[in-house]
Coordinates of C-alpha atoms and ligand atoms in Angstrom, one line a residue:
M1 CA 183.5 5.1 -4.2
K2 CA 184.4 8.0 -6.0
A3 CA 183.7 8.1 -9.9
H4 CA 186.8 8.4 -12.0
H5 CA 186.6 11.1 -14.7
G6 CA 188.9 9.4 -17.3
M7 CA 189.3 5.9 -18.9
Y8 CA 191.8 3.3 -17.6
I9 CA 194.2 3.0 -20.6
G10 CA 197.9 1.8 -20.8
G11 CA 198.1 1.4 -17.0
E12 CA 196.8 5.0 -16.1
W13 CA 193.7 7.0 -15.7
R14 CA 193.7 9.2 -18.8
P15 CA 191.1 12.0 -19.6
A16 CA 188.4 10.9 -22.0
A17 CA 188.4 11.9 -25.8
G18 CA 184.8 13.8 -25.5
A19 CA 183.1 15.9 -22.7
D20 CA 179.9 13.8 -22.5
T21 CA 179.1 11.8 -19.3
I22 CA 176.8 9.1 -18.2
E23 CA 174.8 9.6 -14.9
V24 CA 174.9 6.6 -12.8
V25 CA 171.6 6.4 -10.8
N26 CA 170.9 4.6 -7.5
P27 CA 167.6 2.6 -8.3
V28 CA 166.5 2.5 -4.6
D29 CA 166.1 6.4 -4.3
E30 CA 166.5 7.5 -8.1
Q31 CA 169.5 9.8 -6.8
V32 CA 172.6 10.6 -9.1
I33 CA 175.5 8.9 -7.3
G34 CA 178.2 9.6 -9.9
R35 CA 179.1 10.5 -13.6
V36 CA 181.5 8.8 -15.7
P37 CA 182.9 9.7 -19.3
A38 CA 180.8 8.5 -22.2
G39 CA 183.6 7.0 -24.4
T40 CA 183.8 7.5 -28.2
S41 CA 185.3 5.8 -31.0
A42 CA 188.6 7.8 -30.2
D43 CA 188.8 6.5 -26.7
V44 CA 188.2 2.9 -28.1
G45 CA 191.0 3.4 -30.5
H46 CA 193.4 4.5 -27.9
A47 CA 192.6 1.7 -25.6
V48 CA 192.9 -1.0 -28.4
R49 CA 196.3 0.4 -29.4
A50 CA 197.3 0.2 -25.8
A51 CA 196.2 -3.4 -25.5
R52 CA 197.8 -4.4 -28.9
A53 CA 201.1 -2.9 -27.7
A54 CA 200.9 -5.0 -24.5
L55 CA 200.1 -8.1 -26.3
P56 CA 203.5 -9.7 -27.3
G57 CA 204.9 -9.3 -23.6
W58 CA 201.9 -10.5 -21.9
A59 CA 201.5 -13.4 -24.4
A60 CA 205.2 -14.3 -23.8
T61 CA 204.9 -14.0 -19.9
P62 CA 205.1 -17.6 -18.5
P63 CA 201.8 -18.7 -17.5
T64 CA 203.0 -19.3 -13.9
E65 CA 203.7 -15.4 -13.8
R66 CA 200.4 -14.7 -15.3
A67 CA 198.7 -17.0 -12.7
A68 CA 200.7 -14.9 -9.9
K69 CA 199.3 -11.6 -11.1
L70 CA 195.7 -13.3 -11.2
A71 CA 196.2 -14.4 -7.6
A72 CA 197.3 -10.9 -6.6
L73 CA 194.2 -9.6 -8.3
R74 CA 192.0 -12.2 -6.4
D75 CA 193.7 -10.9 -3.4
V76 CA 192.9 -7.3 -3.9
L77 CA 189.4 -8.3 -4.7
V78 CA 189.1 -10.0 -1.3
A79 CA 190.7 -7.0 0.6
R80 CA 188.2 -4.8 -1.0
K81 CA 185.0 -6.9 -0.8
D82 CA 183.1 -4.6 1.2
E83 CA 183.8 -1.6 -1.1
I84 CA 182.5 -4.0 -4.0
A85 CA 179.5 -5.2 -2.3
E86 CA 178.4 -1.5 -1.5
T87 CA 179.3 -0.3 -5.0
V88 CA 177.1 -2.8 -6.6
T89 CA 174.4 -2.2 -4.2
A90 CA 174.5 1.6 -4.8
E91 CA 174.4 1.2 -8.8
L92 CA 172.3 -2.0 -9.0
G93 CA 170.1 -1.7 -6.0
S94 CA 170.6 -5.2 -4.8
P95 CA 170.4 -5.9 -1.0
L96 CA 173.6 -5.6 0.6
P97 CA 173.9 -9.3 2.0
F98 CA 173.2 -10.4 -1.5
S99 CA 176.0 -8.2 -2.9
Q100 CA 178.3 -9.4 -0.3
A101 CA 177.8 -13.1 -0.9
V102 CA 177.2 -13.2 -4.7
H103 CA 178.1 -10.0 -6.5
A104 CA 181.5 -9.8 -4.5
G105 CA 182.0 -13.3 -3.5
V106 CA 181.5 -15.2 -6.9
P107 CA 184.0 -12.9 -8.8
I108 CA 186.5 -13.7 -6.0
L109 CA 186.0 -17.3 -6.5
V110 CA 186.3 -17.0 -10.3
A111 CA 189.3 -14.8 -10.2
G112 CA 190.9 -17.5 -8.0
S113 CA 190.0 -20.4 -10.3
Y114 CA 191.8 -18.7 -13.3
A115 CA 194.9 -18.1 -11.0
E116 CA 194.9 -21.9 -10.5
L117 CA 194.0 -22.7 -14.1
A118 CA 196.7 -20.4 -15.5
A119 CA 199.2 -22.2 -13.5
T120 CA 198.1 -25.7 -14.3
Y121 CA 196.6 -25.6 -17.8
A122 CA 198.7 -27.5 -20.4
F123 CA 199.5 -24.8 -23.0
E124 CA 201.5 -27.3 -25.0
E125 CA 200.7 -31.0 -25.9
K126 CA 202.2 -33.8 -27.7
V127 CA 199.9 -35.4 -30.3
G128 CA 201.6 -38.3 -32.2
N129 CA 204.6 -36.6 -34.3
S130 CA 203.1 -33.1 -33.4
T131 CA 203.4 -30.5 -30.7
V132 CA 200.5 -28.4 -30.2
Y133 CA 200.6 -25.0 -28.5
H134 CA 197.6 -23.0 -27.2
E135 CA 198.2 -19.6 -27.9
P136 CA 196.1 -16.5 -27.0
V137 CA 193.9 -15.2 -29.6
G138 CA 195.0 -11.5 -29.1
V139 CA 193.2 -8.4 -28.2
V140 CA 189.8 -9.1 -26.7
G141 CA 186.9 -6.6 -26.7
A142 CA 184.7 -7.6 -23.8
I143 CA 181.2 -6.0 -23.5
T144 CA 179.3 -6.7 -20.4
P145 CA 175.7 -6.3 -18.9
W146 CA 174.8 -4.7 -15.6
N147 CA 172.9 -7.6 -14.0
Y148 CA 176.0 -9.1 -12.4
P149 CA 178.3 -6.1 -13.0
L150 CA 181.5 -7.7 -11.4
H151 CA 180.9 -11.2 -12.2
Q152 CA 180.4 -10.6 -15.8
I153 CA 183.8 -8.8 -16.2
V154 CA 185.7 -11.4 -14.4
A155 CA 184.1 -14.3 -16.1
K156 CA 185.8 -12.6 -19.2
V157 CA 188.8 -10.7 -18.2
A158 CA 190.3 -13.4 -15.8
P159 CA 190.3 -16.1 -18.6
A160 CA 191.5 -13.8 -21.2
L161 CA 194.5 -12.5 -19.1
A162 CA 195.1 -16.2 -18.0
A163 CA 195.3 -17.3 -21.7
G164 CA 197.9 -14.4 -22.4
C165 CA 195.4 -12.1 -24.2
T166 CA 195.0 -8.5 -23.5
V167 CA 191.8 -6.7 -23.0
V168 CA 189.6 -3.7 -23.6
L169 CA 186.4 -3.7 -21.4
K170 CA 183.2 -1.9 -22.2
P171 CA 180.8 -2.4 -19.3
A172 CA 177.1 -1.5 -19.0
E173 CA 176.4 2.1 -18.8
D174 CA 174.1 1.4 -15.6
T175 CA 176.9 -0.1 -13.8
P176 CA 180.2 1.4 -14.5
L177 CA 181.4 2.2 -11.0
T178 CA 181.8 -1.4 -10.4
A179 CA 184.2 -1.5 -13.5
Q180 CA 186.2 1.2 -12.5
L181 CA 186.7 -0.3 -9.1
F182 CA 187.7 -3.5 -11.1
A183 CA 190.3 -1.2 -13.1
E184 CA 191.8 0.1 -9.7
A185 CA 192.1 -3.6 -8.6
V186 CA 193.9 -4.5 -11.8
A187 CA 196.3 -1.5 -11.1
E188 CA 196.7 -2.5 -7.6
A189 CA 197.7 -6.1 -8.6
D190 CA 200.3 -4.4 -10.8
F191 CA 199.5 -6.0 -14.3
P192 CA 201.7 -4.6 -17.0
A193 CA 200.3 -1.6 -18.6
G194 CA 198.0 -1.9 -21.3
V195 CA 197.1 -5.6 -20.4
F196 CA 193.7 -4.6 -19.2
N197 CA 192.1 -1.2 -20.3
L198 CA 188.6 0.3 -19.6
V199 CA 186.5 2.5 -21.8
T200 CA 183.1 3.4 -20.2
G201 CA 180.4 4.6 -22.7
L202 CA 177.0 4.0 -24.3
G203 CA 176.4 0.4 -26.0
P204 CA 175.7 1.9 -29.6
V205 CA 178.6 4.3 -29.4
A206 CA 181.5 3.0 -27.5
G207 CA 180.3 -0.7 -27.4
Q208 CA 179.6 -0.8 -31.3
A209 CA 183.0 1.0 -31.8
L210 CA 184.8 -1.8 -29.9
A211 CA 182.9 -4.5 -31.6
E212 CA 183.9 -3.3 -35.1
H213 CA 187.4 -2.3 -34.3
P214 CA 189.5 -4.1 -36.9
D215 CA 192.2 -4.5 -34.5
V216 CA 190.3 -6.5 -32.0
D217 CA 190.7 -10.3 -32.6
L218 CA 187.9 -11.8 -30.4
V219 CA 184.9 -10.2 -29.2
S220 CA 183.2 -11.4 -26.0
F221 CA 179.7 -10.2 -25.4
T222 CA 177.2 -10.9 -22.6
G223 CA 173.9 -9.2 -23.1
S224 CA 170.7 -9.3 -25.1
T225 CA 169.9 -11.6 -28.0
T226 CA 169.3 -8.5 -30.1
V227 CA 172.5 -7.0 -29.6
G228 CA 174.2 -10.2 -29.6
R229 CA 172.8 -11.1 -33.0
R230 CA 174.3 -7.9 -34.3
I231 CA 177.8 -8.5 -32.9
G232 CA 177.8 -11.8 -34.1
G233 CA 177.1 -10.5 -37.7
T234 CA 179.7 -7.9 -37.4
A235 CA 182.3 -10.5 -36.2
G236 CA 181.4 -13.1 -38.9
A237 CA 181.7 -10.5 -41.6
A238 CA 185.3 -9.8 -40.2
V239 CA 185.9 -13.5 -39.9
K240 CA 186.7 -12.7 -36.1
R241 CA 186.3 -15.0 -33.1
V242 CA 183.2 -14.1 -31.2
A243 CA 181.7 -15.6 -27.8
L244 CA 178.0 -14.7 -27.0
E245 CA 176.1 -15.1 -23.9
L246 CA 172.7 -14.1 -24.5
G247 CA 169.2 -14.3 -23.2
G248 CA 167.3 -17.3 -21.4
K249 CA 163.7 -18.3 -20.4
S250 CA 164.7 -21.5 -18.4
A251 CA 162.3 -24.3 -17.4
N252 CA 162.1 -25.6 -13.9
V253 CA 160.6 -29.0 -14.4
I254 CA 158.9 -30.5 -11.3
L255 CA 158.3 -34.2 -12.0
P256 CA 155.3 -35.7 -10.1
S257 CA 157.8 -37.8 -7.9
A258 CA 159.6 -34.7 -6.7
D259 CA 159.3 -33.1 -3.3
L260 CA 156.7 -30.4 -4.5
A261 CA 157.3 -28.0 -1.6
K262 CA 160.9 -27.9 -1.9
A263 CA 160.8 -27.4 -5.7
V264 CA 158.5 -24.7 -5.7
N265 CA 160.2 -22.9 -2.8
V266 CA 163.8 -22.9 -4.4
G267 CA 162.3 -22.3 -7.6
V268 CA 160.5 -19.0 -6.5
A269 CA 163.8 -18.1 -4.6
N270 CA 165.7 -18.7 -7.8
V271 CA 163.3 -16.2 -9.9
M272 CA 163.2 -13.4 -7.2
S273 CA 167.0 -13.6 -6.6
N274 CA 168.6 -10.3 -8.0
S275 CA 165.1 -9.1 -8.8
G276 CA 164.6 -11.5 -11.5
Q277 CA 167.5 -10.1 -13.4
T278 CA 169.4 -13.2 -14.0
C279 CA 169.7 -14.6 -17.6
S280 CA 169.7 -18.2 -16.2
A281 CA 166.6 -17.8 -13.9
W282 CA 163.9 -20.6 -14.0
T283 CA 161.4 -18.1 -15.2
R284 CA 158.9 -20.9 -16.4
M285 CA 157.8 -23.5 -13.7
L286 CA 156.4 -26.8 -15.3
V287 CA 154.0 -28.8 -13.1
H288 CA 152.0 -31.7 -13.6
T289 CA 148.3 -31.3 -13.9
S290 CA 147.7 -33.5 -10.7
Q291 CA 149.8 -31.0 -8.5
Y292 CA 149.0 -27.8 -10.3
E293 CA 146.8 -26.1 -7.9
E294 CA 148.8 -26.9 -4.9
A295 CA 152.1 -25.7 -6.6
V296 CA 150.2 -22.5 -7.5
G297 CA 149.3 -22.2 -3.7
L298 CA 152.7 -22.8 -2.5
A299 CA 154.4 -20.4 -5.3
A300 CA 152.1 -17.7 -4.3
A301 CA 152.7 -17.8 -0.7
A302 CA 156.5 -18.0 -1.2
A303 CA 156.5 -15.1 -3.5
A304 CA 154.3 -12.9 -1.4
K305 CA 156.9 -13.3 1.8
Y306 CA 159.4 -11.3 -0.3
G307 CA 157.6 -7.9 -0.7
D308 CA 159.9 -5.5 -1.7
R309 CA 163.0 -7.1 0.1
I310 CA 164.2 -8.4 -3.3
G311 CA 165.3 -4.9 -4.1
P312 CA 164.5 -2.6 -7.1
V313 CA 165.4 -3.5 -10.9
V314 CA 168.1 -1.5 -12.3
S315 CA 166.5 1.5 -14.0
A316 CA 163.2 3.1 -14.9
K317 CA 163.6 1.8 -18.6
Q318 CA 163.8 -1.6 -17.2
R319 CA 160.9 -1.1 -14.7
S320 CA 158.7 -0.1 -17.6
R321 CA 159.8 -3.1 -19.8
V322 CA 158.9 -5.4 -17.0
R323 CA 155.5 -3.7 -16.1
S324 CA 154.6 -3.9 -19.6
C325 CA 155.3 -7.8 -19.8
I326 CA 153.1 -8.1 -16.7
E327 CA 150.4 -6.3 -18.5
K328 CA 150.7 -8.3 -21.6
G329 CA 150.3 -11.5 -19.4
I330 CA 147.0 -10.2 -17.8
A331 CA 145.8 -9.2 -21.4
E332 CA 146.6 -12.6 -22.7
G333 CA 144.5 -14.2 -20.1
A334 CA 147.0 -15.6 -17.6
R335 CA 145.8 -15.7 -14.1
L336 CA 147.7 -13.1 -11.8
V337 CA 148.0 -14.7 -8.3
V338 CA 150.5 -12.4 -6.6
G339 CA 152.1 -9.2 -7.5
G340 CA 151.1 -7.1 -10.6
P341 CA 152.1 -4.1 -12.4
E342 CA 151.9 -1.4 -9.7
S343 CA 155.0 -0.3 -8.0
P344 CA 154.9 -1.3 -4.2
R345 CA 156.5 2.0 -3.4
E346 CA 156.4 5.4 -4.6
Q347 CA 160.4 6.0 -4.8
G348 CA 162.8 3.6 -6.5
Y349 CA 162.4 1.3 -9.5
F350 CA 160.6 -1.6 -7.6
I351 CA 158.4 -4.2 -9.1
S352 CA 156.2 -6.5 -7.0
P353 CA 157.3 -10.2 -7.0
T354 CA 154.7 -11.5 -9.4
V355 CA 153.4 -15.0 -10.1
F356 CA 151.0 -15.9 -12.9
A357 CA 149.2 -19.3 -13.4
D358 CA 147.3 -20.7 -16.1
V359 CA 150.1 -19.6 -18.4
T360 CA 150.1 -21.3 -21.8
P361 CA 153.2 -22.0 -23.6
D362 CA 152.5 -19.7 -26.5
M363 CA 151.9 -16.7 -24.4
T364 CA 154.3 -13.9 -24.5
I365 CA 155.5 -14.3 -20.8
A366 CA 156.1 -17.9 -21.8
Q367 CA 158.4 -17.1 -24.6
E368 CA 159.9 -13.9 -23.9
E369 CA 162.7 -12.9 -21.4
I370 CA 161.3 -10.6 -18.9
F371 CA 164.2 -9.8 -16.8
G372 CA 162.2 -9.1 -13.7
P373 CA 160.7 -10.9 -10.6
V374 CA 158.0 -12.7 -12.8
L375 CA 157.3 -16.4 -12.5
S376 CA 155.1 -18.0 -14.9
I377 CA 153.6 -21.3 -14.0
I378 CA 152.5 -24.0 -16.9
R379 CA 150.5 -27.1 -16.7
Y380 CA 151.7 -30.3 -18.3
E381 CA 149.7 -33.6 -18.8
D382 CA 152.6 -36.1 -19.2
E383 CA 156.6 -36.1 -19.4
E384 CA 156.5 -35.8 -23.3
E385 CA 154.5 -32.7 -23.1
A386 CA 156.8 -31.2 -20.4
V387 CA 159.8 -31.9 -22.8
R388 CA 158.1 -30.1 -25.6
I389 CA 157.1 -27.1 -23.4
A390 CA 160.6 -27.0 -21.8
N391 CA 162.3 -27.0 -25.3
G392 CA 159.5 -24.8 -26.8
T393 CA 161.3 -21.4 -27.0
V394 CA 164.3 -20.0 -28.9
Y395 CA 166.5 -19.9 -25.7
G396 CA 168.5 -22.8 -24.1
L397 CA 170.5 -21.5 -21.3
A398 CA 169.6 -23.3 -18.2
G399 CA 167.0 -25.1 -16.4
A400 CA 166.2 -27.4 -13.4
V401 CA 164.6 -30.7 -12.8
W402 CA 163.2 -32.2 -9.7
A403 CA 162.6 -36.0 -9.1
A404 CA 162.6 -38.3 -6.2
E405 CA 165.3 -40.2 -7.7
E406 CA 168.2 -38.6 -9.1
A407 CA 168.4 -41.1 -12.1
E408 CA 164.8 -39.9 -13.3
A409 CA 166.0 -36.3 -13.0
V410 CA 169.0 -37.0 -15.0
A411 CA 167.1 -38.9 -17.8
F412 CA 164.9 -35.9 -18.1
A413 CA 167.7 -33.5 -18.1
R414 CA 169.4 -35.1 -21.1
R415 CA 166.2 -34.3 -23.2
L416 CA 166.5 -30.7 -22.6
D417 CA 168.2 -28.4 -25.2
T418 CA 170.0 -26.2 -22.8
G419 CA 173.5 -25.6 -21.7
Q420 CA 173.2 -26.3 -17.9
V421 CA 170.6 -27.9 -15.6
D422 CA 170.5 -28.1 -11.9
I423 CA 169.6 -31.5 -10.6
N424 CA 167.3 -31.3 -7.3
G425 CA 168.6 -27.8 -6.5
G426 CA 172.3 -28.6 -7.4
R427 CA 174.7 -25.9 -6.3
F428 CA 176.4 -23.3 -8.6
N429 CA 179.7 -24.6 -9.8
P430 CA 182.2 -21.8 -10.6
L431 CA 184.3 -24.4 -12.9
A432 CA 181.4 -25.9 -14.8
P433 CA 181.1 -24.5 -18.3
F434 CA 178.1 -21.9 -18.7
G435 CA 176.6 -21.0 -21.9
G436 CA 173.7 -21.5 -24.2
Y437 CA 172.2 -23.8 -26.6
K438 CA 170.1 -22.2 -29.5
Q439 CA 169.7 -18.4 -29.3
S440 CA 171.3 -18.2 -25.9
G441 CA 174.6 -18.0 -27.3
V442 CA 177.8 -19.3 -28.7
G443 CA 180.6 -20.3 -26.4
R444 CA 181.2 -21.0 -22.9
E445 CA 182.5 -19.2 -19.9
L446 CA 184.1 -20.4 -16.6
G447 CA 186.6 -23.2 -15.8
S448 CA 188.8 -24.6 -18.3
H449 CA 186.1 -24.3 -21.1
G450 CA 186.2 -20.6 -20.5
L451 CA 189.8 -20.5 -21.0
T452 CA 189.7 -22.4 -24.2
E453 CA 187.7 -19.7 -25.6
Y454 CA 190.6 -17.2 -25.6
L455 CA 193.1 -19.8 -27.0
Q456 CA 193.9 -20.9 -30.6
T457 CA 196.1 -23.8 -31.5
K458 CA 199.2 -24.1 -33.5
S459 CA 200.5 -27.5 -34.5
L460 CA 204.1 -28.2 -35.1
Q461 CA 205.0 -31.4 -36.9
F462 CA 208.3 -33.4 -36.3
Ligands
NAD501 P1 172.2 -5.1 -23.7 O1 172.4 -6.0 -24.9 O2 171.3 -3.9 -23.9 O3 173.5 -4.6 -23.3 C1 174.6 -5.3 -22.9 C2 176.1 -4.6 -23.1 O4 176.1 -4.3 -24.6 C3 176.1 -3.3 -22.6 O5 177.3 -3.0 -22.1 C4 175.7 -2.4 -23.4 O6 176.2 -1.0 -23.5 C5 176.3 -3.0 -24.8 N1 175.7 -2.6 -26.1 C6 174.3 -2.2 -26.3 N2 174.3 -2.0 -27.7 C7 175.4 -2.4 -28.3 C8 175.7 -2.1 -29.6 N3 174.9 -1.9 -30.6 N4 177.0 -2.7 -29.9 C9 177.8 -3.0 -29.0 N5 177.6 -3.1 -27.6 C10 176.3 -2.9 -27.2 O7 171.8 -6.0 -22.4 P2 171.3 -5.5 -21.1 O8 170.1 -5.0 -21.1 O9 172.5 -4.8 -20.5 O10 171.5 -6.9 -20.4 C11 170.5 -7.8 -20.2 C12 170.5 -8.9 -21.0 O11 171.7 -9.9 -21.0 C13 169.5 -9.9 -20.9 O12 168.9 -10.4 -22.1 C14 170.2 -11.2 -20.1 O13 169.6 -12.4 -20.4 C15 171.3 -11.2 -21.0 N6 172.5 -11.8 -20.0 C16 172.9 -12.9 -20.6 C17 173.9 -13.7 -19.8 C18 174.4 -15.0 -20.2 O14 175.3 -15.4 -19.5 N7 173.9 -15.7 -21.1 C19 174.3 -12.9 -18.4 C20 173.6 -11.9 -18.2 C21 172.8 -11.3 -18.9

């Protein structure tokens, strides 16, 4: 796809306020594939003004009409799904089949789910002698990461538009071309001007200007806990709504009764998928001491099969971050069974699928998010210890439990301090609330829970 040299503001591509640009690099061959404008606070100001001007009209548009526009958007995404997949592959580096199935496929499902929800949601209800209206919060500032470039955008923009909010999006600097493609899709779906606006740019410049803008009513952020904490602080000081989807360090707990080979193989696939750049990835595998060495052998064999087919990580910066985590794991005494810090290829930001055994819960690799294809296998003696280890990080985004009987796995899952748990490999559900306990975030995305983030209530008494 061809990069746009402007910002999408007020229903048209407009020149950026400044002349600076951001290079977009293909992580497979390190070649520059495009340049987008690096937005400034002036661009953010223009975009917020456009979103504010469009708000009264869009908020007053009947939900069924908003639903029809979202359905049109979904249809454009379907029509352009190959282009979406190719663009994500070009700037993120993920293998094309994965981009087709997940990076293009999931946003289509989510956009469709909000077309349906906008049409069916009860935006008005009776409570005793009151009528309660669920009204849009207002202008939304959406700030998204690069790991699932289109999904992260659609998971914010679709519910916001369904609710009647207007949006200014600041996408990640590593994957702006997918965001520009999304803006083209919004234009093609014929949304009113100003309902959706795009400002590309650097986090500490354009992102921060958006998060701090006094005329933004709600900031919805997905990214690192460090930046999220700062955005939460800014929003708190301004008494402004905020939704934060942050980091994770999820536990995959294999109970002794489980099908060990299946649990290990699915667990390894989960961590290696998207080159480990998934906030909800099960990066800690917890195995009972009686099955520990067998699990390590299975995991090593499963990881070794991937080789460099998983694709690179997104950038040189990310590669050096992941490498230093692997080096720290070795230095702290974990047993490296597959992979390591050396690159498997001379060109591209590749990291070998890596498995560590003999990881103890206090090690850095067991506590900090790595965001690369690195699995830590941790031993537990009994169920109490497994619960303690699983809950023993600052995060609480996701997790998995495996057992012979569903009831046993559910009982264990209820003891986990985490926002979602997959039971025996349960499938992703685009309608289930997604979000974190503890420092993994505030608020929920997807389905009706994701919609309510963008609504506020007004009660009329009779
Ligand atoms: P990041 O926090 O560096 O960047 C995320 C976004 O914030 C980008 O658009 C960036 O430009 C912007 N940003 C950076 N500094 C900013 C600032 N000072 N003010 C405003 N905006 C700023 O994170 P990343 O490295 O792009 O993404 C990886 C992180 O995202 C991981 O920690 C991962 O766990 C997390 N993540 C969480 C979820 C979830 O749903 N919980 C989903 C995906 C990724």
